[in-house]
Amino acid sequence: MTAGPDWDTGEGLIRVHDPAEADAAFERGNGHLGTAVIGLAFNCSLEEASPRIVRAMQLPDRDQRGFAFTAAGVAARLNGALTPELYAALRAEGPGRRSIAGNAIDDTLDYVPFRDLPLWLKWWKAESRVRDKLETWRLEFVYAVGDARKALRRRG
């Protein structure tokens, strides 16, 4: 027989499947709630997991918030969709390379059909592709100039 999850150490929380258990842990102020909502994302419906993931995204502990955003990414991967509340939480945190929501947004862009994305995320996807292309061209130019300089030095 397998022991239940240990809220003190975080062991076994990835197997949490009862939203009421997570709700009780929130009320008790247990740690490792970010880990627990990853378990909910794996083991519950999106509608059951979503409010708990959003709640964990507001925890004071940055690491646990990070796990909550991981849970949002897991939910996007498994369901091919997110709830309006999860989209709102991702938008509030903001996209970008330095955002704690960056990986969750990337997972959402990869696994949710473009037609189902909210408008702000469609714009972000288009903008980031343009930015990536411009960066590619800039780097190619920098490398070409560097190669030309090396060639000129060898000739001279």
PDB file of C-alpha atoms in Angstrom:
ATOM      1  CA  MET A   1       0.000   0.000   0.000  1.00  0.00           C
ATOM      2  CA  THR A   2       1.306   3.451  -0.947  1.00  0.00           C
ATOM      3  CA  ALA A   3       1.391   6.188   1.661  1.00  0.00           C
ATOM      4  CA  GLY A   4      -0.431   9.417   0.911  1.00  0.00           C
ATOM      5  CA  PRO A   5       1.329  12.606  -0.052  1.00  0.00           C
ATOM      6  CA  ASP A   6       3.618  14.235   2.494  1.00  0.00           C
ATOM      7  CA  TRP A   7       2.815  17.949   2.605  1.00  0.00           C
ATOM      8  CA  ASP A   8       5.885  18.666   4.741  1.00  0.00           C
ATOM      9  CA  THR A   9       8.461  17.200   2.345  1.00  0.00           C
ATOM     10  CA  GLY A  10       6.478  17.422  -0.905  1.00  0.00           C
ATOM     11  CA  GLU A  11       6.921  13.704  -1.543  1.00  0.00           C
ATOM     12  CA  GLY A  12       4.062  12.136  -3.471  1.00  0.00           C
ATOM     13  CA  LEU A  13       2.294  15.418  -4.213  1.00  0.00           C
ATOM     14  CA  ILE A  14       2.598  14.831  -7.948  1.00  0.00           C
ATOM     15  CA  ARG A  15      -0.037  12.103  -7.436  1.00  0.00           C
ATOM     16  CA  VAL A  16      -2.606  14.452  -5.860  1.00  0.00           C
ATOM     17  CA  HIS A  17      -5.892  13.868  -7.638  1.00  0.00           C
ATOM     18  CA  ASP A  18      -8.482  15.265  -5.241  1.00  0.00           C
ATOM     19  CA  PRO A  19      -9.138  19.003  -5.589  1.00  0.00           C
ATOM     20  CA  ALA A  20     -10.640  19.039  -2.076  1.00  0.00           C
ATOM     21  CA  GLU A  21      -7.330  17.793  -0.675  1.00  0.00           C
ATOM     22  CA  ALA A  22      -5.523  20.685  -2.362  1.00  0.00           C
ATOM     23  CA  ASP A  23      -8.163  23.143  -1.122  1.00  0.00           C
ATOM     24  CA  ALA A  24      -7.660  21.910   2.440  1.00  0.00           C
ATOM     25  CA  ALA A  25      -3.888  22.289   2.053  1.00  0.00           C
ATOM     26  CA  PHE A  26      -4.361  25.880   0.858  1.00  0.00           C
ATOM     27  CA  GLU A  27      -6.504  26.593   3.930  1.00  0.00           C
ATOM     28  CA  ARG A  28      -3.900  25.046   6.245  1.00  0.00           C
ATOM     29  CA  GLY A  29      -1.140  27.055   4.561  1.00  0.00           C
ATOM     30  CA  ASN A  30       0.847  23.961   3.632  1.00  0.00           C
ATOM     31  CA  GLY A  31       3.987  24.260   1.573  1.00  0.00           C
ATOM     32  CA  HIS A  32       4.597  22.563  -1.741  1.00  0.00           C
ATOM     33  CA  LEU A  33       1.268  23.723  -3.151  1.00  0.00           C
ATOM     34  CA  GLY A  34       2.877  24.433  -6.515  1.00  0.00           C
ATOM     35  CA  THR A  35       3.938  20.801  -6.706  1.00  0.00           C
ATOM     36  CA  ALA A  36       0.452  19.679  -5.724  1.00  0.00           C
ATOM     37  CA  VAL A  37      -1.202  21.641  -8.524  1.00  0.00           C
ATOM     38  CA  ILE A  38       1.105  19.950 -11.024  1.00  0.00           C
ATOM     39  CA  GLY A  39      -0.397  16.712  -9.727  1.00  0.00           C
ATOM     40  CA  LEU A  40      -3.882  18.144 -10.194  1.00  0.00           C
ATOM     41  CA  ALA A  41      -3.014  19.161 -13.760  1.00  0.00           C
ATOM     42  CA  PHE A  42      -2.001  15.567 -14.481  1.00  0.00           C
ATOM     43  CA  ASN A  43      -4.815  13.850 -12.601  1.00  0.00           C
ATOM     44  CA  CYS A  44      -7.914  16.083 -12.795  1.00  0.00           C
ATOM     45  CA  SER A  45     -10.000  17.772 -15.418  1.00  0.00           C
ATOM     46  CA  LEU A  46      -8.915  21.216 -16.559  1.00  0.00           C
ATOM     47  CA  GLU A  47     -12.005  22.745 -14.952  1.00  0.00           C
ATOM     48  CA  GLU A  48     -11.156  21.179 -11.570  1.00  0.00           C
ATOM     49  CA  ALA A  49      -7.446  21.999 -11.663  1.00  0.00           C
ATOM     50  CA  SER A  50      -7.641  25.525 -13.092  1.00  0.00           C
ATOM     51  CA  PRO A  51      -8.824  27.503 -10.023  1.00  0.00           C
ATOM     52  CA  ARG A  52      -6.223  25.794  -7.846  1.00  0.00           C
ATOM     53  CA  ILE A  53      -3.440  26.452 -10.358  1.00  0.00           C
ATOM     54  CA  VAL A  54      -4.442  30.128 -10.513  1.00  0.00           C
ATOM     55  CA  ARG A  55      -4.455  30.280  -6.714  1.00  0.00           C
ATOM     56  CA  ALA A  56      -0.990  28.710  -6.543  1.00  0.00           C
ATOM     57  CA  MET A  57       0.262  31.277  -9.078  1.00  0.00           C
ATOM     58  CA  GLN A  58      -0.321  33.883  -6.363  1.00  0.00           C
ATOM     59  CA  LEU A  59       1.674  32.168  -3.617  1.00  0.00           C
ATOM     60  CA  PRO A  60       4.386  34.273  -1.937  1.00  0.00           C
ATOM     61  CA  ASP A  61       7.085  31.623  -2.527  1.00  0.00           C
ATOM     62  CA  ARG A  62       8.584  32.232  -5.982  1.00  0.00           C
ATOM     63  CA  ASP A  63       9.594  28.587  -6.445  1.00  0.00           C
ATOM     64  CA  GLN A  64       6.085  27.365  -5.711  1.00  0.00           C
ATOM     65  CA  ARG A  65       4.665  30.004  -8.069  1.00  0.00           C
ATOM     66  CA  GLY A  66       7.055  28.685 -10.696  1.00  0.00           C
ATOM     67  CA  PHE A  67       5.662  25.187 -10.192  1.00  0.00           C
ATOM     68  CA  ALA A  68       2.143  26.588 -10.581  1.00  0.00           C
ATOM     69  CA  PHE A  69       3.111  28.042 -13.953  1.00  0.00           C
ATOM     70  CA  THR A  70       4.588  24.649 -14.837  1.00  0.00           C
ATOM     71  CA  ALA A  71       1.181  23.181 -13.979  1.00  0.00           C
ATOM     72  CA  ALA A  72      -0.434  25.608 -16.442  1.00  0.00           C
ATOM     73  CA  GLY A  73       1.962  24.388 -19.120  1.00  0.00           C
ATOM     74  CA  VAL A  74       1.116  20.778 -18.268  1.00  0.00           C
ATOM     75  CA  ALA A  75      -2.585  21.611 -18.511  1.00  0.00           C
ATOM     76  CA  ALA A  76      -2.063  23.174 -21.948  1.00  0.00           C
ATOM     77  CA  ARG A  77      -0.100  20.130 -23.122  1.00  0.00           C
ATOM     78  CA  LEU A  78      -2.642  17.599 -21.876  1.00  0.00           C
ATOM     79  CA  ASN A  79      -5.836  19.439 -22.779  1.00  0.00           C
ATOM     80  CA  GLY A  80      -4.904  21.514 -25.813  1.00  0.00           C
ATOM     81  CA  ALA A  81      -6.676  24.391 -24.081  1.00  0.00           C
ATOM     82  CA  LEU A  82      -6.684  26.553 -20.986  1.00  0.00           C
ATOM     83  CA  THR A  83      -9.483  28.212 -19.062  1.00  0.00           C
ATOM     84  CA  PRO A  84     -10.110  31.966 -19.333  1.00  0.00           C
ATOM     85  CA  GLU A  85      -8.785  32.300 -15.752  1.00  0.00           C
ATOM     86  CA  LEU A  86      -5.493  30.624 -16.656  1.00  0.00           C
ATOM     87  CA  TYR A  87      -5.117  32.796 -19.746  1.00  0.00           C
ATOM     88  CA  ALA A  88      -5.757  35.855 -17.560  1.00  0.00           C
ATOM     89  CA  ALA A  89      -3.142  34.732 -15.022  1.00  0.00           C
ATOM     90  CA  LEU A  90      -0.574  34.163 -17.786  1.00  0.00           C
ATOM     91  CA  ARG A  91      -1.331  37.572 -19.258  1.00  0.00           C
ATOM     92  CA  ALA A  92      -1.040  39.251 -15.835  1.00  0.00           C
ATOM     93  CA  GLU A  93       2.413  37.745 -15.345  1.00  0.00           C
ATOM     94  CA  GLY A  94       3.346  38.708 -18.874  1.00  0.00           C
ATOM     95  CA  PRO A  95       5.152  36.944 -21.653  1.00  0.00           C
ATOM     96  CA  GLY A  96       8.821  37.352 -22.359  1.00  0.00           C
ATOM     97  CA  ARG A  97      12.141  35.728 -21.746  1.00  0.00           C
ATOM     98  CA  ARG A  98      12.436  36.847 -18.146  1.00  0.00           C
ATOM     99  CA  SER A  99       8.857  36.110 -17.134  1.00  0.00           C
ATOM    100  CA  ILE A 100       8.089  33.307 -14.702  1.00  0.00           C
ATOM    101  CA  ALA A 101       5.234  32.477 -17.100  1.00  0.00           C
ATOM    102  CA  GLY A 102       7.526  32.146 -20.130  1.00  0.00           C
ATOM    103  CA  ASN A 103       7.623  28.353 -20.309  1.00  0.00           C
ATOM    104  CA  ALA A 104       3.889  28.027 -19.648  1.00  0.00           C
ATOM    105  CA  ILE A 105       3.185  30.514 -22.432  1.00  0.00           C
ATOM    106  CA  ASP A 106       5.533  28.624 -24.751  1.00  0.00           C
ATOM    107  CA  ASP A 107       3.733  25.345 -23.948  1.00  0.00           C
ATOM    108  CA  THR A 108       0.406  27.042 -24.581  1.00  0.00           C
ATOM    109  CA  LEU A 109       1.588  28.340 -27.940  1.00  0.00           C
ATOM    110  CA  ASP A 110       2.878  24.881 -28.857  1.00  0.00           C
ATOM    111  CA  TYR A 111      -0.128  22.802 -27.763  1.00  0.00           C
ATOM    112  CA  VAL A 112      -3.216  25.009 -28.043  1.00  0.00           C
ATOM    113  CA  PRO A 113      -4.489  25.502 -31.598  1.00  0.00           C
ATOM    114  CA  PHE A 114      -3.834  29.034 -32.833  1.00  0.00           C
ATOM    115  CA  ARG A 115      -7.549  29.610 -33.535  1.00  0.00           C
ATOM    116  CA  ASP A 116      -8.329  28.902 -29.845  1.00  0.00           C
ATOM    117  CA  LEU A 117      -5.797  31.353 -28.409  1.00  0.00           C
ATOM    118  CA  PRO A 118      -6.958  34.680 -26.977  1.00  0.00           C
ATOM    119  CA  LEU A 119      -6.143  37.678 -29.156  1.00  0.00           C
ATOM    120  CA  TRP A 120      -3.308  38.940 -26.929  1.00  0.00           C
ATOM    121  CA  LEU A 121      -1.539  35.582 -27.207  1.00  0.00           C
ATOM    122  CA  LYS A 122      -2.000  35.470 -30.985  1.00  0.00           C
ATOM    123  CA  TRP A 123      -0.330  38.883 -31.177  1.00  0.00           C
ATOM    124  CA  TRP A 124       2.456  37.713 -28.870  1.00  0.00           C
ATOM    125  CA  LYS A 125       3.104  34.684 -31.074  1.00  0.00           C
ATOM    126  CA  ALA A 126       3.283  36.821 -34.210  1.00  0.00           C
ATOM    127  CA  GLU A 127       5.457  39.452 -32.534  1.00  0.00           C
ATOM    128  CA  SER A 128       7.860  36.894 -31.093  1.00  0.00           C
ATOM    129  CA  ARG A 129       8.286  35.237 -34.486  1.00  0.00           C
ATOM    130  CA  VAL A 130       9.123  38.577 -36.081  1.00  0.00           C
ATOM    131  CA  ARG A 131      11.539  39.375 -33.235  1.00  0.00           C
ATOM    132  CA  ASP A 132      13.205  35.964 -33.592  1.00  0.00           C
ATOM    133  CA  LYS A 133      13.610  36.444 -37.355  1.00  0.00           C
ATOM    134  CA  LEU A 134      15.141  39.902 -36.876  1.00  0.00           C
ATOM    135  CA  GLU A 135      17.547  38.502 -34.296  1.00  0.00           C
ATOM    136  CA  THR A 136      18.528  35.726 -36.709  1.00  0.00           C
ATOM    137  CA  TRP A 137      19.269  38.244 -39.447  1.00  0.00           C
ATOM    138  CA  ARG A 138      21.256  40.425 -37.021  1.00  0.00           C
ATOM    139  CA  LEU A 139      23.390  37.474 -35.924  1.00  0.00           C
ATOM    140  CA  GLU A 140      23.972  36.362 -39.503  1.00  0.00           C
ATOM    141  CA  PHE A 141      25.151  39.886 -40.334  1.00  0.00           C
ATOM    142  CA  VAL A 142      27.452  40.013 -37.295  1.00  0.00           C
ATOM    143  CA  TYR A 143      28.978  36.635 -38.194  1.00  0.00           C
ATOM    144  CA  ALA A 144      29.422  37.672 -41.851  1.00  0.00           C
ATOM    145  CA  VAL A 145      31.218  40.873 -40.818  1.00  0.00           C
ATOM    146  CA  GLY A 146      33.431  38.890 -38.449  1.00  0.00           C
ATOM    147  CA  ASP A 147      34.270  36.374 -41.174  1.00  0.00           C
ATOM    148  CA  ALA A 148      35.059  39.203 -43.627  1.00  0.00           C
ATOM    149  CA  ARG A 149      37.403  40.829 -41.086  1.00  0.00           C
ATOM    150  CA  LYS A 150      39.232  37.550 -40.516  1.00  0.00           C
ATOM    151  CA  ALA A 151      39.597  37.058 -44.276  1.00  0.00           C
ATOM    152  CA  LEU A 152      40.973  40.583 -44.708  1.00  0.00           C
ATOM    153  CA  ARG A 153      43.475  40.095 -41.880  1.00  0.00           C
ATOM    154  CA  ARG A 154      44.761  36.894 -43.465  1.00  0.00           C
ATOM    155  CA  ARG A 155      45.258  38.706 -46.800  1.00  0.00           C
ATOM    156  CA  GLY A 156      46.958  41.676 -45.267  1.00  0.00           C
TER     157      GLY A 156
END
